[in-house]
Coordinates of N, CA, C and O and ligand atoms in Angstrom, one line a residue:
M958 N 148.7 154.2 93.8 CA 149.5 155.2 94.4 C 150.6 155.7 93.5 O 151.2 154.9 92.8
D959 N 150.9 157.0 93.5 CA 151.9 157.5 92.6 C 153.2 157.5 93.3 O 153.8 158.5 93.7
C960 N 153.8 156.3 93.4 CA 155.1 156.1 94.1 C 156.0 155.3 93.2 O 155.6 154.1 92.8
V961 N 157.1 155.8 92.8 CA 158.0 155.2 91.9 C 158.5 153.8 92.4 O 158.6 152.9 91.7
F962 N 158.8 153.7 93.7 CA 159.3 152.5 94.2 C 158.2 151.4 94.4 O 158.4 150.2 94.1
C963 N 156.9 151.8 94.7 CA 155.8 150.9 94.6 C 155.7 150.3 93.2 O 155.4 149.2 93.0
K964 N 155.9 151.2 92.2 CA 155.8 150.8 90.8 C 156.9 149.8 90.4 O 156.7 148.9 89.6
I965 N 158.1 150.0 91.0 CA 159.2 149.1 90.7 C 158.9 147.8 91.4 O 159.1 146.7 90.8
I966 N 158.3 147.8 92.6 CA 158.0 146.6 93.3 C 156.9 145.8 92.6 O 157.0 144.6 92.5
S967 N 155.9 146.5 92.0 CA 154.9 145.8 91.3 C 155.3 145.4 89.9 O 154.6 144.6 89.2
G968 N 156.4 145.9 89.4 CA 156.9 145.5 88.1 C 156.5 146.5 87.0 O 156.8 146.3 85.8
D969 N 155.7 147.5 87.4 CA 155.2 148.5 86.4 C 156.4 149.4 85.8 O 156.3 149.9 84.7
I970 N 157.5 149.6 86.6 CA 158.7 150.2 86.2 C 159.8 149.2 86.3 O 159.9 148.6 87.3
P971 N 160.6 149.0 85.2 CA 161.7 148.1 85.3 C 162.8 148.5 86.2 O 163.0 149.7 86.4
S972 N 163.6 147.6 86.7 CA 164.7 147.9 87.5 C 165.7 146.7 87.4 O 165.4 145.6 87.0
N973 N 166.9 147.0 87.8 CA 168.0 146.0 87.7 C 168.1 145.4 89.1 O 168.9 145.9 90.0
K974 N 167.4 144.4 89.3 CA 167.3 143.8 90.7 C 168.5 142.9 91.0 O 168.9 142.1 90.2
V975 N 168.9 143.0 92.3 CA 170.0 142.1 92.7 C 169.5 141.1 93.8 O 170.1 140.1 94.1
Y976 N 168.3 141.4 94.4 CA 167.8 140.6 95.4 C 166.3 140.8 95.6 O 165.8 142.0 95.4
E977 N 165.5 139.8 95.9 CA 164.1 139.9 96.2 C 163.7 138.8 97.1 O 164.0 137.7 96.9
D978 N 162.9 139.1 98.1 CA 162.2 138.1 98.9 C 160.8 138.6 99.2 O 160.3 139.6 98.6
E979 N 160.0 138.0 100.1 CA 158.6 138.4 100.3 C 158.5 139.8 101.0 O 157.5 140.5 100.9
K980 N 159.6 140.2 101.6 CA 159.5 141.5 102.4 C 160.2 142.7 101.7 O 159.8 143.8 101.9
V981 N 161.3 142.4 101.0 CA 162.1 143.5 100.4 C 162.6 143.2 99.0 O 162.6 142.1 98.6
V982 N 162.9 144.3 98.3 CA 163.6 144.2 97.0 C 164.8 145.0 97.1 O 164.9 146.1 97.8
A983 N 165.9 144.7 96.3 CA 167.1 145.5 96.2 C 167.4 145.6 94.7 O 167.4 144.6 94.0
F984 N 167.7 146.8 94.3 CA 168.1 147.0 92.9 C 169.1 148.2 92.8 O 169.3 149.0 93.7
Y985 N 169.8 148.2 91.7 CA 170.8 149.2 91.4 C 170.2 150.6 91.3 O 169.2 150.7 90.6
D986 N 170.8 151.6 91.9 CA 170.4 153.0 91.8 C 170.6 153.4 90.3 O 171.6 153.1 89.7
L987 N 169.7 154.2 89.9 CA 169.7 154.8 88.5 C 170.9 155.7 88.3 O 171.4 155.8 87.2
E988 N 171.3 156.4 89.4 CA 172.4 157.4 89.3 C 173.4 157.0 90.4 O 173.4 157.7 91.4
P989 N 174.2 156.0 90.1 CA 175.1 155.5 91.1 C 176.1 156.5 91.6 O 176.7 157.2 90.8
Q990 N 176.3 156.6 92.9 CA 177.2 157.5 93.6 C 178.5 156.8 94.0 O 179.4 157.4 94.5
A991 N 178.6 155.5 93.7 CA 179.8 154.7 94.1 C 179.7 153.5 93.2 O 178.7 153.2 92.6
P992 N 180.9 152.8 93.1 CA 180.9 151.6 92.2 C 179.8 150.5 92.6 O 179.3 149.9 91.7
V993 N 179.5 150.4 93.9 CA 178.4 149.6 94.3 C 177.4 150.6 94.9 O 177.7 151.3 95.9
H994 N 176.2 150.7 94.3 CA 175.1 151.6 94.9 C 173.8 150.9 94.6 O 173.2 150.9 93.5
V995 N 173.4 150.2 95.7 CA 172.1 149.4 95.6 C 171.1 150.1 96.6 O 171.5 150.6 97.6
L996 N 169.9 150.0 96.2 CA 168.8 150.5 97.1 C 168.1 149.3 97.6 O 167.6 148.4 96.9
I997 N 168.0 149.2 99.0 CA 167.2 148.1 99.6 C 165.9 148.7 100.1 O 165.9 149.7 100.8
V998 N 164.8 148.1 99.6 CA 163.5 148.8 99.7 C 162.5 147.8 100.3 O 162.2 146.8 99.7
P999 N 161.9 148.1 101.5 CA 160.8 147.3 101.9 C 159.6 147.3 101.0 O 159.3 148.4 100.4
K1000 N 158.9 146.2 100.8 CA 157.8 146.2 99.8 C 156.6 147.0 100.4 O 155.8 147.5 99.6
V1001 N 156.5 147.0 101.7 CA 155.4 147.8 102.3 C 155.8 149.3 102.1 O 156.9 149.7 102.3
H1002 N 154.7 150.1 101.8 CA 155.0 151.5 101.6 C 155.0 152.2 103.0 O 154.0 152.5 103.5
I1003 N 156.2 152.5 103.4 CA 156.5 153.4 104.6 C 157.1 154.6 104.1 O 158.1 154.5 103.2
E1004 N 156.7 155.8 104.5 CA 157.2 157.0 103.8 C 158.7 157.3 104.1 O 159.4 157.7 103.3
S1005 N 159.0 157.1 105.4 CA 160.4 157.4 105.8 C 160.6 156.8 107.2 O 159.7 156.1 107.7
V1006 N 161.7 157.1 107.8 CA 162.0 156.7 109.2 C 160.9 157.1 110.1 O 160.5 156.5 111.1
L1007 N 160.3 158.3 109.8 CA 159.2 158.8 110.6 C 158.0 158.0 110.6 O 157.1 158.1 111.5
G1008 N 157.9 157.1 109.6 CA 156.7 156.2 109.6 C 157.0 154.8 110.2 O 156.2 153.9 110.1
V1009 N 158.2 154.6 110.8 CA 158.5 153.3 111.4 C 158.0 153.3 112.8 O 158.2 154.2 113.6
D1010 N 157.3 152.2 113.2 CA 156.8 152.0 114.5 C 156.7 150.5 114.8 O 157.3 149.7 114.1
E1011 N 156.2 150.2 116.0 CA 156.2 148.8 116.4 C 155.5 147.8 115.5 O 155.7 146.6 115.6
T1012 N 154.6 148.3 114.7 CA 153.8 147.5 113.8 C 154.6 147.1 112.5 O 154.3 146.1 111.8
N1013 N 155.7 147.8 112.2 CA 156.4 147.6 110.9 C 157.9 147.5 111.0 O 158.6 147.3 110.0
S1014 N 158.4 147.6 112.3 CA 159.9 147.7 112.4 C 160.6 146.4 112.1 O 161.8 146.4 111.8
A1015 N 159.9 145.3 112.1 CA 160.6 144.0 111.8 C 161.2 144.0 110.4 O 162.3 143.5 110.1
V1016 N 160.5 144.7 109.5 CA 161.0 144.7 108.1 C 162.3 145.6 108.0 O 163.2 145.3 107.2
I1017 N 162.5 146.5 108.9 CA 163.7 147.3 108.9 C 164.9 146.5 109.4 O 166.0 146.5 108.8
A1018 N 164.6 145.6 110.4 CA 165.7 144.7 110.8 C 166.0 143.8 109.7 O 167.2 143.5 109.4
H1019 N 165.0 143.3 108.9 CA 165.3 142.5 107.8 C 166.1 143.2 106.7 O 167.0 142.5 106.1
V1020 N 165.9 144.4 106.5 CA 166.7 145.2 105.6 C 168.2 145.1 105.9 O 169.0 144.9 105.0
F1021 N 168.5 145.1 107.2 CA 169.9 145.0 107.6 C 170.5 143.6 107.4 O 171.7 143.4 107.1
E1022 N 169.6 142.6 107.6 CA 170.1 141.2 107.3 C 170.4 141.1 105.8 O 171.5 140.5 105.4
V1023 N 169.6 141.7 104.9 CA 169.8 141.7 103.5 C 171.1 142.5 103.1 O 171.9 142.1 102.3
A1024 N 171.3 143.6 103.8 CA 172.4 144.5 103.6 C 173.7 143.7 103.9 O 174.7 143.8 103.1
A1025 N 173.7 142.9 104.9 CA 174.9 142.1 105.3 C 175.2 141.1 104.2 O 176.3 140.9 103.8
K1026 N 174.1 140.4 103.7 CA 174.3 139.4 102.7 C 174.8 140.0 101.4 O 175.7 139.5 100.7
L1027 N 174.2 141.2 101.0 CA 174.6 141.8 99.8 C 176.0 142.4 99.8 O 176.7 142.4 98.8
A1028 N 176.4 142.9 101.0 CA 177.8 143.4 101.1 C 178.8 142.3 100.8 O 179.8 142.6 100.1
V1029 N 178.5 141.1 101.3 CA 179.4 140.0 101.0 C 179.3 139.6 99.5 O 180.4 139.5 98.8
E1030 N 178.1 139.5 99.0 CA 177.9 139.1 97.6 C 178.5 140.1 96.6 O 179.1 139.7 95.6
L1031 N 178.4 141.4 96.9 CA 178.9 142.4 96.0 C 180.3 142.8 96.3 O 180.9 143.7 95.6
G1032 N 181.0 142.2 97.3 CA 182.4 142.3 97.5 C 182.8 143.7 98.1 O 183.9 144.2 97.8
V1033 N 182.0 144.2 99.1 CA 182.4 145.5 99.6 C 182.6 145.4 101.2 O 182.5 146.4 101.9
T1034 N 182.9 144.2 101.7 CA 183.1 144.1 103.1 C 184.3 144.9 103.7 O 184.4 145.0 104.9
D1035 N 185.1 145.4 102.8 CA 186.3 146.2 103.2 C 185.8 147.6 103.6 O 186.5 148.4 104.2
G1036 N 184.5 147.9 103.4 CA 184.0 149.2 103.8 C 182.8 149.6 103.0 O 182.8 149.6 101.7
F1037 N 181.7 149.8 103.6 CA 180.4 150.2 102.9 C 179.6 151.0 103.9 O 179.9 151.1 105.1
R1038 N 178.6 151.7 103.4 CA 177.7 152.5 104.2 C 176.2 152.1 103.8 O 175.9 151.9 102.7
V1039 N 175.4 152.1 104.9 CA 173.9 152.0 104.7 C 173.3 153.3 105.1 O 173.4 153.6 106.3
V1040 N 172.6 153.9 104.2 CA 172.1 155.3 104.5 C 170.6 155.4 104.1 O 170.2 154.9 103.1
T1041 N 169.9 156.1 105.0 CA 168.5 156.4 104.6 C 168.3 157.9 104.9 O 168.4 158.4 106.0
N1042 N 168.0 158.6 103.8 CA 167.7 160.0 103.9 C 166.2 160.2 104.4 O 165.3 159.6 103.8
T1043 N 166.0 161.2 105.3 CA 164.7 161.4 105.8 C 164.4 162.9 105.7 O 165.0 163.7 106.4
G1044 N 163.4 163.3 104.9 CA 163.0 164.6 104.8 C 163.8 165.5 103.9 O 164.9 165.1 103.4
E1045 N 163.3 166.7 103.6 CA 163.8 167.6 102.6 C 165.3 168.0 102.9 O 166.1 167.9 102.0
N1046 N 165.6 168.4 104.1 CA 167.0 168.8 104.4 C 168.0 167.7 104.2 O 169.2 168.0 104.0
A1047 N 167.5 166.5 104.3 CA 168.5 165.3 104.2 C 168.5 164.9 102.7 O 169.3 164.0 102.4
G1048 N 167.7 165.5 101.9 CA 167.7 165.2 100.4 C 166.9 164.0 100.1 O 167.2 163.3 99.0
Q1049 N 165.9 163.6 100.8 CA 165.0 162.5 100.5 C 164.2 162.9 99.3 O 163.4 163.9 99.3
T1050 N 164.3 162.2 98.1 CA 163.6 162.6 96.9 C 162.4 161.6 96.7 O 161.4 162.0 96.0
V1051 N 162.6 160.4 97.1 CA 161.5 159.4 96.9 C 160.9 159.1 98.3 O 161.6 158.6 99.2
K1052 N 159.6 159.3 98.4 CA 159.0 159.2 99.7 C 158.4 157.8 100.0 O 157.2 157.6 100.3
H1053 N 159.3 156.8 99.8 CA 159.1 155.4 100.1 C 160.4 155.0 100.7 O 161.4 155.0 100.0
I1054 N 160.4 154.6 102.0 CA 161.6 154.4 102.7 C 162.6 153.4 101.9 O 162.1 152.4 101.4
H1055 N 163.8 153.8 101.9 CA 164.8 153.0 101.2 C 166.2 153.2 101.8 O 166.4 154.2 102.4
F1056 N 167.0 152.2 101.6 CA 168.4 152.2 102.3 C 169.4 152.1 101.2 O 169.4 151.1 100.4
H1057 N 170.2 153.1 101.1 CA 171.3 153.1 100.1 C 172.5 152.2 100.6 O 172.9 152.5 101.8
L1058 N 172.9 151.2 99.9 CA 174.1 150.5 100.2 C 175.2 150.9 99.3 O 175.1 150.8 98.0
L1059 N 176.2 151.6 99.8 CA 177.2 152.3 99.0 C 178.6 151.7 99.4 O 178.9 151.5 100.6
G1060 N 179.3 151.4 98.4 CA 180.7 150.8 98.6 C 181.5 150.7 97.3 O 181.0 151.2 96.3
G1061 N 182.7 150.2 97.5 CA 183.5 150.0 96.3 C 184.5 151.1 96.1 O 185.3 151.1 95.1
R1062 N 184.5 152.1 96.9 CA 185.5 153.2 96.9 C 185.6 153.8 98.3 O 184.8 153.5 99.2
K1063 N 186.6 154.6 98.5 CA 186.8 155.3 99.8 C 185.6 156.3 99.9 O 185.5 157.1 99.0
L1064 N 184.9 156.2 101.0 CA 183.7 157.1 101.2 C 184.1 158.3 102.1 O 184.7 158.1 103.1
G1065 N 183.7 159.5 101.7 CA 184.0 160.7 102.5 C 183.1 160.8 103.7 O 182.1 160.0 103.8
R1066 N 183.3 161.8 104.6 CA 182.5 161.9 105.8 C 181.1 162.5 105.4 O 180.1 162.3 106.1
E1067 N 181.1 163.4 104.4 CA 179.9 164.2 104.1 C 179.1 163.6 103.0 O 178.8 164.3 102.0
E1068 N 178.8 162.3 103.0 CA 178.0 161.8 101.9 C 177.2 160.6 102.5 O 177.3 160.2 103.6
Ligands
5GP1610 P1 166.9 159.7 98.0 O1 167.4 160.9 97.4 O2 165.4 159.7 98.2 O3 167.6 159.3 99.3 O4 167.2 158.5 97.0 C1 166.4 158.2 95.9 C2 167.3 157.4 95.0 O5 166.5 156.7 94.1 C3 168.3 158.3 94.2 O6 169.6 157.9 94.4 C4 167.8 158.0 92.7 O7 168.9 158.0 91.8 C5 167.1 156.7 92.8 N1 166.0 156.6 91.9 C6 165.0 157.4 91.6 N2 164.1 156.9 90.7 C7 164.7 155.7 90.4 C8 164.2 154.7 89.4 O8 163.2 154.8 88.8 N3 165.0 153.6 89.4 C9 166.1 153.4 90.1 N4 166.8 152.3 89.9 N5 166.6 154.3 91.0 C10 165.8 155.5 91.1
ZN1611 ZN1 155.7 153.3 97.7

């Protein structure tokens, strides 16, 4: 499949990983928008929030467990955001569901 995040998960494309387990991987965004900008990505290829259903939603809950751990580890518990863009109008560029963990600076309302 021609999916950049599937290729990162399989190791075909290198990434700067901060966390990995059997269900998810987390790595630093190539173009960071904040001092801490990590992408938390389920290993299963789900296209977006629109592809989440009762068969795969457990991995999304797991993403938030990992987000909580990483927020502590990366020192952003004073304020951070977990964001998933869905569809063109929201600016989704990679069609494999992923969660931006952003922190380390004051975050504005429109980002
Ligand atoms: P989206 O715009 O779909 O919400 O987020 C995609 C994110 O993936 C962008 O912030 C972009 O910088 C990041 N990204 C795209 N390709 C790569 C890559 O090959 N490696 C890494 N580490 N990040 C990537
Ligand atoms: Zn994929």
